[in-house]
């Protein structure tokens, strides 16, 4: 039975096209308080969609994006009419973020969530030297590189893909561990991990070769160690049109050339 959304909240990025779309849609459908609405419609690009998903994490409110940005991979096509029917027929996808725990050079612990990926980058002109452990066992003694990331299925088509990492179906119980410009071992292209596995990345020569850790938009500078795991408690829900589903987009993306 189609789900009914009686109250809709519109949230928009700061761009004029997104703001204008919010005004037009509010006039057509009303604009409920975002804290109590049955569904939240996000107007903007993928970056704004990520912000919205973080904002409404664990509220049980589904997020339906309409593209008023550039790429819009996480968004549905923008159309003003028939919105309630589109929402009722939309496909739900539950997304679990990654939990990042980063310990900096002063021993201070920082925590953040990432819907797309957790990335570790070199902070200076020198390449990073990183050690990678999975579930407490060292799997790569030394990776000399510009960086490395752990990506969710949601994030696998973003920075992970540009670093030549694998695309993951949205419901795949996997994480992508992908290096960025690996120098040694030069031929190591990363790994696919089960989503219950824990990744620990240790900065070797952290003082000489400092690295930063980034969980979506949260950055921690000069980290000594980063632990990454899928959250068992946090979740957000994305809605996609049936004729423009996440599965279809993933499949299409793999045949682009």
PDB file of C-alpha atoms in Angstrom:
ATOM      1  CA  UNK A   1       0.000   0.000   0.000  1.00  0.00           C
ATOM      2  CA  UNK A   2       1.467   3.395  -0.965  1.00  0.00           C
ATOM      3  CA  UNK A   3       2.639   5.459   1.962  1.00  0.00           C
ATOM      4  CA  UNK A   4       0.809   8.755   2.453  1.00  0.00           C
ATOM      5  CA  UNK A   5       2.640  11.942   3.340  1.00  0.00           C
ATOM      6  CA  UNK A   6       0.139  14.520   4.565  1.00  0.00           C
ATOM      7  CA  UNK A   7       2.610  17.225   5.584  1.00  0.00           C
ATOM      8  CA  UNK A   8       5.658  18.242   3.545  1.00  0.00           C
ATOM      9  CA  UNK A   9       8.575  20.414   4.642  1.00  0.00           C
ATOM     10  CA  UNK A  10      10.697  22.107   1.997  1.00  0.00           C
ATOM     11  CA  UNK A  11      14.323  22.937   2.739  1.00  0.00           C
ATOM     12  CA  UNK A  12      16.570  24.591   0.164  1.00  0.00           C
ATOM     13  CA  UNK A  13      20.190  25.503  -0.397  1.00  0.00           C
ATOM     14  CA  UNK A  14      21.194  29.155  -0.489  1.00  0.00           C
ATOM     15  CA  UNK A  15      21.232  29.384  -4.283  1.00  0.00           C
ATOM     16  CA  UNK A  16      18.535  31.460  -5.954  1.00  0.00           C
ATOM     17  CA  UNK A  17      17.194  28.583  -8.134  1.00  0.00           C
ATOM     18  CA  UNK A  18      16.720  26.425  -5.024  1.00  0.00           C
ATOM     19  CA  UNK A  19      15.142  29.266  -3.048  1.00  0.00           C
ATOM     20  CA  UNK A  20      12.762  30.073  -5.910  1.00  0.00           C
ATOM     21  CA  UNK A  21      11.790  26.416  -6.193  1.00  0.00           C
ATOM     22  CA  UNK A  22      11.039  26.331  -2.458  1.00  0.00           C
ATOM     23  CA  UNK A  23       8.758  29.369  -2.790  1.00  0.00           C
ATOM     24  CA  UNK A  24       6.868  27.864  -5.730  1.00  0.00           C
ATOM     25  CA  UNK A  25       6.450  24.443  -4.122  1.00  0.00           C
ATOM     26  CA  UNK A  26       5.393  25.941  -0.801  1.00  0.00           C
ATOM     27  CA  UNK A  27       2.657  27.861  -2.601  1.00  0.00           C
ATOM     28  CA  UNK A  28       1.404  24.630  -4.186  1.00  0.00           C
ATOM     29  CA  UNK A  29       1.672  22.230  -1.246  1.00  0.00           C
ATOM     30  CA  UNK A  30       2.167  24.303   1.887  1.00  0.00           C
ATOM     31  CA  UNK A  31       5.318  24.166   3.958  1.00  0.00           C
ATOM     32  CA  UNK A  32       5.097  22.309   7.261  1.00  0.00           C
ATOM     33  CA  UNK A  33       7.569  22.711  10.103  1.00  0.00           C
ATOM     34  CA  UNK A  34      10.578  20.556   9.269  1.00  0.00           C
ATOM     35  CA  UNK A  35      10.688  19.111  12.794  1.00  0.00           C
ATOM     36  CA  UNK A  36       7.175  17.598  12.531  1.00  0.00           C
ATOM     37  CA  UNK A  37       6.604  17.026   8.788  1.00  0.00           C
ATOM     38  CA  UNK A  38       5.895  13.547   7.431  1.00  0.00           C
ATOM     39  CA  UNK A  39       8.536  14.019   4.747  1.00  0.00           C
ATOM     40  CA  UNK A  40      11.303  16.530   4.009  1.00  0.00           C
ATOM     41  CA  UNK A  41      11.916  17.629   0.425  1.00  0.00           C
ATOM     42  CA  UNK A  42      15.463  18.916  -0.112  1.00  0.00           C
ATOM     43  CA  UNK A  43      16.074  21.337  -2.989  1.00  0.00           C
ATOM     44  CA  UNK A  44      19.665  21.790  -4.129  1.00  0.00           C
ATOM     45  CA  UNK A  45      22.569  19.579  -5.145  1.00  0.00           C
ATOM     46  CA  UNK A  46      24.272  16.527  -3.710  1.00  0.00           C
ATOM     47  CA  UNK A  47      26.199  18.564  -1.135  1.00  0.00           C
ATOM     48  CA  UNK A  48      23.001  20.047   0.246  1.00  0.00           C
ATOM     49  CA  UNK A  49      21.390  16.607   0.243  1.00  0.00           C
ATOM     50  CA  UNK A  50      24.209  15.311   2.430  1.00  0.00           C
ATOM     51  CA  UNK A  51      23.739  18.240   4.817  1.00  0.00           C
ATOM     52  CA  UNK A  52      20.011  17.483   4.994  1.00  0.00           C
ATOM     53  CA  UNK A  53      20.577  13.788   5.661  1.00  0.00           C
ATOM     54  CA  UNK A  54      22.932  14.668   8.521  1.00  0.00           C
ATOM     55  CA  UNK A  55      20.445  17.188   9.906  1.00  0.00           C
ATOM     56  CA  UNK A  56      17.557  14.700   9.973  1.00  0.00           C
ATOM     57  CA  UNK A  57      19.579  11.637  10.952  1.00  0.00           C
ATOM     58  CA  UNK A  58      17.635   9.318  13.293  1.00  0.00           C
ATOM     59  CA  UNK A  59      14.406  11.346  13.090  1.00  0.00           C
ATOM     60  CA  UNK A  60      12.590   8.664  11.026  1.00  0.00           C
ATOM     61  CA  UNK A  61      11.684  11.410   8.544  1.00  0.00           C
ATOM     62  CA  UNK A  62      12.408  10.330   4.949  1.00  0.00           C
ATOM     63  CA  UNK A  63      14.278  12.758   2.715  1.00  0.00           C
ATOM     64  CA  UNK A  64      13.255  13.256  -0.918  1.00  0.00           C
ATOM     65  CA  UNK A  65      15.662  15.346  -2.948  1.00  0.00           C
ATOM     66  CA  UNK A  66      14.892  17.316  -6.091  1.00  0.00           C
ATOM     67  CA  UNK A  67      17.802  18.546  -8.139  1.00  0.00           C
ATOM     68  CA  UNK A  68      18.466  22.271  -8.157  1.00  0.00           C
ATOM     69  CA  UNK A  69      22.236  21.834  -8.187  1.00  0.00           C
ATOM     70  CA  UNK A  70      24.815  20.521 -10.633  1.00  0.00           C
ATOM     71  CA  UNK A  71      25.217  16.737 -10.723  1.00  0.00           C
ATOM     72  CA  UNK A  72      22.333  15.643  -8.518  1.00  0.00           C
ATOM     73  CA  UNK A  73      23.245  11.960  -8.256  1.00  0.00           C
ATOM     74  CA  UNK A  74      21.424  11.741  -4.909  1.00  0.00           C
ATOM     75  CA  UNK A  75      18.472  13.732  -6.211  1.00  0.00           C
ATOM     76  CA  UNK A  76      15.287  13.151  -8.190  1.00  0.00           C
ATOM     77  CA  UNK A  77      14.361  15.231 -11.217  1.00  0.00           C
ATOM     78  CA  UNK A  78      12.764  18.560 -10.420  1.00  0.00           C
ATOM     79  CA  UNK A  79       9.069  18.743 -11.306  1.00  0.00           C
ATOM     80  CA  UNK A  80       6.487  20.871  -9.558  1.00  0.00           C
ATOM     81  CA  UNK A  81       3.289  18.980 -10.287  1.00  0.00           C
ATOM     82  CA  UNK A  82       2.270  15.567  -9.000  1.00  0.00           C
ATOM     83  CA  UNK A  83       4.606  15.712  -6.013  1.00  0.00           C
ATOM     84  CA  UNK A  84       2.281  13.945  -3.581  1.00  0.00           C
ATOM     85  CA  UNK A  85       1.822  11.087  -6.047  1.00  0.00           C
ATOM     86  CA  UNK A  86       5.585  10.830  -6.578  1.00  0.00           C
ATOM     87  CA  UNK A  87       6.187  10.741  -2.835  1.00  0.00           C
ATOM     88  CA  UNK A  88       3.544   8.046  -2.303  1.00  0.00           C
ATOM     89  CA  UNK A  89       5.102   5.840  -4.986  1.00  0.00           C
ATOM     90  CA  UNK A  90       8.751   6.499  -4.084  1.00  0.00           C
ATOM     91  CA  UNK A  91      11.166   3.720  -3.133  1.00  0.00           C
ATOM     92  CA  UNK A  92      12.727   3.917   0.333  1.00  0.00           C
ATOM     93  CA  UNK A  93      16.422   3.240   0.898  1.00  0.00           C
ATOM     94  CA  UNK A  94      17.835   3.116   4.417  1.00  0.00           C
ATOM     95  CA  UNK A  95      21.380   4.440   4.695  1.00  0.00           C
ATOM     96  CA  UNK A  96      23.691   3.738   7.618  1.00  0.00           C
ATOM     97  CA  UNK A  97      26.595   6.157   8.014  1.00  0.00           C
ATOM     98  CA  UNK A  98      30.166   5.416   8.995  1.00  0.00           C
ATOM     99  CA  UNK A  99      31.405   6.267  12.465  1.00  0.00           C
ATOM    100  CA  UNK A 100      34.817   7.911  12.476  1.00  0.00           C
ATOM    101  CA  UNK A 101      36.913   8.079  15.638  1.00  0.00           C
ATOM    102  CA  UNK A 102      40.081  10.097  15.043  1.00  0.00           C
ATOM    103  CA  UNK A 103      42.842  10.604  17.600  1.00  0.00           C
ATOM    104  CA  UNK A 104      44.958  13.672  16.871  1.00  0.00           C
ATOM    105  CA  UNK A 105      48.621  14.315  17.628  1.00  0.00           C
ATOM    106  CA  UNK A 106      47.693  15.691  21.075  1.00  0.00           C
ATOM    107  CA  UNK A 107      45.810  12.522  21.974  1.00  0.00           C
ATOM    108  CA  UNK A 108      42.403  14.192  21.706  1.00  0.00           C
ATOM    109  CA  UNK A 109      39.597  11.991  20.357  1.00  0.00           C
ATOM    110  CA  UNK A 110      37.198  13.334  17.719  1.00  0.00           C
ATOM    111  CA  UNK A 111      34.014  11.586  16.528  1.00  0.00           C
ATOM    112  CA  UNK A 112      31.949  12.226  13.409  1.00  0.00           C
ATOM    113  CA  UNK A 113      29.527  10.484  11.057  1.00  0.00           C
ATOM    114  CA  UNK A 114      29.978  10.102   7.304  1.00  0.00           C
ATOM    115  CA  UNK A 115      27.238   9.196   4.835  1.00  0.00           C
ATOM    116  CA  UNK A 116      29.593   9.147   1.828  1.00  0.00           C
ATOM    117  CA  UNK A 117      33.112   8.361   3.024  1.00  0.00           C
ATOM    118  CA  UNK A 118      35.850   8.831   5.580  1.00  0.00           C
ATOM    119  CA  UNK A 119      39.069  10.008   3.915  1.00  0.00           C
ATOM    120  CA  UNK A 120      42.632  10.399   5.162  1.00  0.00           C
ATOM    121  CA  UNK A 121      44.796  12.865   3.223  1.00  0.00           C
ATOM    122  CA  UNK A 122      48.389  14.024   3.349  1.00  0.00           C
ATOM    123  CA  UNK A 123      48.613  17.463   4.925  1.00  0.00           C
ATOM    124  CA  UNK A 124      51.959  18.547   3.458  1.00  0.00           C
ATOM    125  CA  UNK A 125      54.030  18.168   0.316  1.00  0.00           C
ATOM    126  CA  UNK A 126      55.277  14.765   1.493  1.00  0.00           C
ATOM    127  CA  UNK A 127      53.395  11.562   0.765  1.00  0.00           C
ATOM    128  CA  UNK A 128      51.564   9.936   3.654  1.00  0.00           C
ATOM    129  CA  UNK A 129      52.815   6.682   5.173  1.00  0.00           C
ATOM    130  CA  UNK A 130      49.867   4.703   6.495  1.00  0.00           C
ATOM    131  CA  UNK A 131      49.358   1.325   8.114  1.00  0.00           C
ATOM    132  CA  UNK A 132      46.003  -0.397   7.579  1.00  0.00           C
ATOM    133  CA  UNK A 133      44.433  -2.883   9.986  1.00  0.00           C
ATOM    134  CA  UNK A 134      41.140  -4.752   9.616  1.00  0.00           C
ATOM    135  CA  UNK A 135      39.436  -5.949  12.795  1.00  0.00           C
ATOM    136  CA  UNK A 136      42.662  -5.397  14.712  1.00  0.00           C
ATOM    137  CA  UNK A 137      44.910  -7.354  12.328  1.00  0.00           C
ATOM    138  CA  UNK A 138      47.485  -5.491  10.231  1.00  0.00           C
ATOM    139  CA  UNK A 139      46.753  -6.140   6.567  1.00  0.00           C
ATOM    140  CA  UNK A 140      49.047  -3.565   4.977  1.00  0.00           C
ATOM    141  CA  UNK A 141      52.234  -2.684   6.832  1.00  0.00           C
ATOM    142  CA  UNK A 142      52.860   0.460   4.845  1.00  0.00           C
ATOM    143  CA  UNK A 143      50.903   2.354   2.188  1.00  0.00           C
ATOM    144  CA  UNK A 144      52.737   5.335   0.687  1.00  0.00           C
ATOM    145  CA  UNK A 145      50.103   7.512  -0.965  1.00  0.00           C
ATOM    146  CA  UNK A 146      48.264  10.813  -1.118  1.00  0.00           C
ATOM    147  CA  UNK A 147      45.498   9.265   0.966  1.00  0.00           C
ATOM    148  CA  UNK A 148      42.996   6.473   1.445  1.00  0.00           C
ATOM    149  CA  UNK A 149      39.243   6.328   2.026  1.00  0.00           C
ATOM    150  CA  UNK A 150      36.503   4.044   3.263  1.00  0.00           C
ATOM    151  CA  UNK A 151      33.307   4.588   1.273  1.00  0.00           C
ATOM    152  CA  UNK A 152      29.728   3.449   1.818  1.00  0.00           C
ATOM    153  CA  UNK A 153      27.551   2.246  -1.069  1.00  0.00           C
ATOM    154  CA  UNK A 154      25.999   5.729  -1.072  1.00  0.00           C
ATOM    155  CA  UNK A 155      29.439   7.328  -1.375  1.00  0.00           C
ATOM    156  CA  UNK A 156      30.875   4.786  -3.794  1.00  0.00           C
ATOM    157  CA  UNK A 157      29.818   6.888  -6.801  1.00  0.00           C
ATOM    158  CA  UNK A 158      31.346  10.075  -5.397  1.00  0.00           C
ATOM    159  CA  UNK A 159      35.026  10.630  -4.529  1.00  0.00           C
ATOM    160  CA  UNK A 160      35.563   6.880  -4.346  1.00  0.00           C
ATOM    161  CA  UNK A 161      34.663   6.513  -8.029  1.00  0.00           C
ATOM    162  CA  UNK A 162      36.949   9.374  -9.070  1.00  0.00           C
ATOM    163  CA  UNK A 163      39.788   7.534  -7.291  1.00  0.00           C
ATOM    164  CA  UNK A 164      38.925   4.458  -9.412  1.00  0.00           C
ATOM    165  CA  UNK A 165      37.240   2.645  -6.558  1.00  0.00           C
ATOM    166  CA  UNK A 166      34.361   0.194  -7.165  1.00  0.00           C
ATOM    167  CA  UNK A 167      30.708   1.187  -7.426  1.00  0.00           C
ATOM    168  CA  UNK A 168      28.590  -0.618  -4.814  1.00  0.00           C
ATOM    169  CA  UNK A 169      24.845  -1.340  -5.050  1.00  0.00           C
ATOM    170  CA  UNK A 170      22.920   0.616  -2.418  1.00  0.00           C
ATOM    171  CA  UNK A 171      21.892  -2.522  -0.486  1.00  0.00           C
ATOM    172  CA  UNK A 172      25.260  -4.303  -0.726  1.00  0.00           C
ATOM    173  CA  UNK A 173      26.610  -5.194   2.759  1.00  0.00           C
ATOM    174  CA  UNK A 174      30.014  -3.878   1.712  1.00  0.00           C
ATOM    175  CA  UNK A 175      32.436  -0.993   2.169  1.00  0.00           C
ATOM    176  CA  UNK A 176      35.054   0.116  -0.349  1.00  0.00           C
ATOM    177  CA  UNK A 177      38.605   0.690   0.903  1.00  0.00           C
ATOM    178  CA  UNK A 178      40.270   2.740  -1.839  1.00  0.00           C
ATOM    179  CA  UNK A 179      43.729   4.354  -2.031  1.00  0.00           C
ATOM    180  CA  UNK A 180      44.332   7.802  -3.506  1.00  0.00           C
ATOM    181  CA  UNK A 181      47.397   7.959  -5.777  1.00  0.00           C
ATOM    182  CA  UNK A 182      49.209   4.961  -4.253  1.00  0.00           C
ATOM    183  CA  UNK A 183      52.978   5.021  -4.733  1.00  0.00           C
ATOM    184  CA  UNK A 184      53.909   1.889  -2.792  1.00  0.00           C
ATOM    185  CA  UNK A 185      52.633  -0.784  -3.173  1.00  0.00           C
ATOM    186  CA  UNK A 186      51.965   0.755  -6.584  1.00  0.00           C
ATOM    187  CA  UNK A 187      49.628  -1.950  -7.818  1.00  0.00           C
ATOM    188  CA  UNK A 188      47.410  -2.144  -4.737  1.00  0.00           C
ATOM    189  CA  UNK A 189      43.970  -0.935  -5.823  1.00  0.00           C
ATOM    190  CA  UNK A 190      42.121  -1.324  -2.537  1.00  0.00           C
ATOM    191  CA  UNK A 191      39.754  -3.882  -1.057  1.00  0.00           C
ATOM    192  CA  UNK A 192      36.087  -4.703  -0.563  1.00  0.00           C
ATOM    193  CA  UNK A 193      35.137  -5.235   3.066  1.00  0.00           C
ATOM    194  CA  UNK A 194      32.084  -6.583   4.826  1.00  0.00           C
ATOM    195  CA  UNK A 195      30.115  -3.737   6.371  1.00  0.00           C
ATOM    196  CA  UNK A 196      30.588  -5.110   9.897  1.00  0.00           C
ATOM    197  CA  UNK A 197      34.386  -4.941   9.680  1.00  0.00           C
ATOM    198  CA  UNK A 198      36.371  -2.228  11.444  1.00  0.00           C
ATOM    199  CA  UNK A 199      39.169  -0.362   9.690  1.00  0.00           C
ATOM    200  CA  UNK A 200      42.031   1.274  11.598  1.00  0.00           C
ATOM    201  CA  UNK A 201      44.420   3.568   9.751  1.00  0.00           C
ATOM    202  CA  UNK A 202      47.582   4.572  11.594  1.00  0.00           C
ATOM    203  CA  UNK A 203      49.785   7.443  10.447  1.00  0.00           C
ATOM    204  CA  UNK A 204      53.428   6.387  10.334  1.00  0.00           C
ATOM    205  CA  UNK A 205      55.867   9.257  10.920  1.00  0.00           C
ATOM    206  CA  UNK A 206      52.882  11.406  11.860  1.00  0.00           C
ATOM    207  CA  UNK A 207      55.006  14.377  12.914  1.00  0.00           C
ATOM    208  CA  UNK A 208      57.065  14.413   9.721  1.00  0.00           C
ATOM    209  CA  UNK A 209      54.234  13.420   7.381  1.00  0.00           C
ATOM    210  CA  UNK A 210      51.034  14.839   8.934  1.00  0.00           C
ATOM    211  CA  UNK A 211      47.642  13.706   7.660  1.00  0.00           C
ATOM    212  CA  UNK A 212      44.071  14.951   8.050  1.00  0.00           C
ATOM    213  CA  UNK A 213      40.900  12.890   8.395  1.00  0.00           C
ATOM    214  CA  UNK A 214      37.601  13.964   6.832  1.00  0.00           C
ATOM    215  CA  UNK A 215      34.147  12.485   7.501  1.00  0.00           C
ATOM    216  CA  UNK A 216      31.934  14.104   4.851  1.00  0.00           C
ATOM    217  CA  UNK A 217      32.291  17.797   5.811  1.00  0.00           C
ATOM    218  CA  UNK A 218      33.958  17.289   9.225  1.00  0.00           C
ATOM    219  CA  UNK A 219      37.769  17.596   9.129  1.00  0.00           C
ATOM    220  CA  UNK A 220      40.260  16.713  11.850  1.00  0.00           C
ATOM    221  CA  UNK A 221      43.835  17.891  11.357  1.00  0.00           C
ATOM    222  CA  UNK A 222      47.060  16.087  12.281  1.00  0.00           C
ATOM    223  CA  UNK A 223      45.619  12.705  13.144  1.00  0.00           C
ATOM    224  CA  UNK A 224      47.666   9.835  14.518  1.00  0.00           C
ATOM    225  CA  UNK A 225      45.045   7.104  14.204  1.00  0.00           C
ATOM    226  CA  UNK A 226      41.582   6.792  12.651  1.00  0.00           C
ATOM    227  CA  UNK A 227      39.069   4.015  13.315  1.00  0.00           C
ATOM    228  CA  UNK A 228      36.142   3.559  10.942  1.00  0.00           C
ATOM    229  CA  UNK A 229      33.105   1.302  11.274  1.00  0.00           C
ATOM    230  CA  UNK A 230      29.527   1.287  10.074  1.00  0.00           C
ATOM    231  CA  UNK A 231      27.153   2.691  12.651  1.00  0.00           C
ATOM    232  CA  UNK A 232      24.847   0.192  14.288  1.00  0.00           C
ATOM    233  CA  UNK A 233      22.543   2.861  15.709  1.00  0.00           C
ATOM    234  CA  UNK A 234      22.298   5.738  13.238  1.00  0.00           C
ATOM    235  CA  UNK A 235      20.195   5.625  10.088  1.00  0.00           C
ATOM    236  CA  UNK A 236      18.589   7.954   7.554  1.00  0.00           C
ATOM    237  CA  UNK A 237      16.053   7.265   4.810  1.00  0.00           C
ATOM    238  CA  UNK A 238      16.264   8.486   1.202  1.00  0.00           C
ATOM    239  CA  UNK A 239      13.320   8.391  -1.222  1.00  0.00           C
ATOM    240  CA  UNK A 240      13.803   7.850  -4.963  1.00  0.00           C
ATOM    241  CA  UNK A 241      11.308   7.878  -7.808  1.00  0.00           C
ATOM    242  CA  UNK A 242      10.498   4.378  -9.058  1.00  0.00           C
ATOM    243  CA  UNK A 243      11.547   5.246 -12.609  1.00  0.00           C
ATOM    244  CA  UNK A 244      14.782   6.839 -11.403  1.00  0.00           C
ATOM    245  CA  UNK A 245      15.756   4.467  -8.604  1.00  0.00           C
ATOM    246  CA  UNK A 246      19.170   4.208  -6.957  1.00  0.00           C
ATOM    247  CA  UNK A 247      19.651   0.700  -8.400  1.00  0.00           C
ATOM    248  CA  UNK A 248      18.999   2.013 -11.912  1.00  0.00           C
ATOM    249  CA  UNK A 249      21.444   4.884 -11.443  1.00  0.00           C
ATOM    250  CA  UNK A 250      24.130   2.541 -10.130  1.00  0.00           C
ATOM    251  CA  UNK A 251      23.687   0.217 -13.103  1.00  0.00           C
ATOM    252  CA  UNK A 252      23.732   3.094 -15.598  1.00  0.00           C
ATOM    253  CA  UNK A 253      26.872   4.574 -14.044  1.00  0.00           C
ATOM    254  CA  UNK A 254      28.764   1.307 -14.510  1.00  0.00           C
ATOM    255  CA  UNK A 255      28.173   1.371 -18.263  1.00  0.00           C
ATOM    256  CA  UNK A 256      29.241   4.974 -18.838  1.00  0.00           C
ATOM    257  CA  UNK A 257      32.399   5.435 -20.895  1.00  0.00           C
TER     258      UNK A 257
END
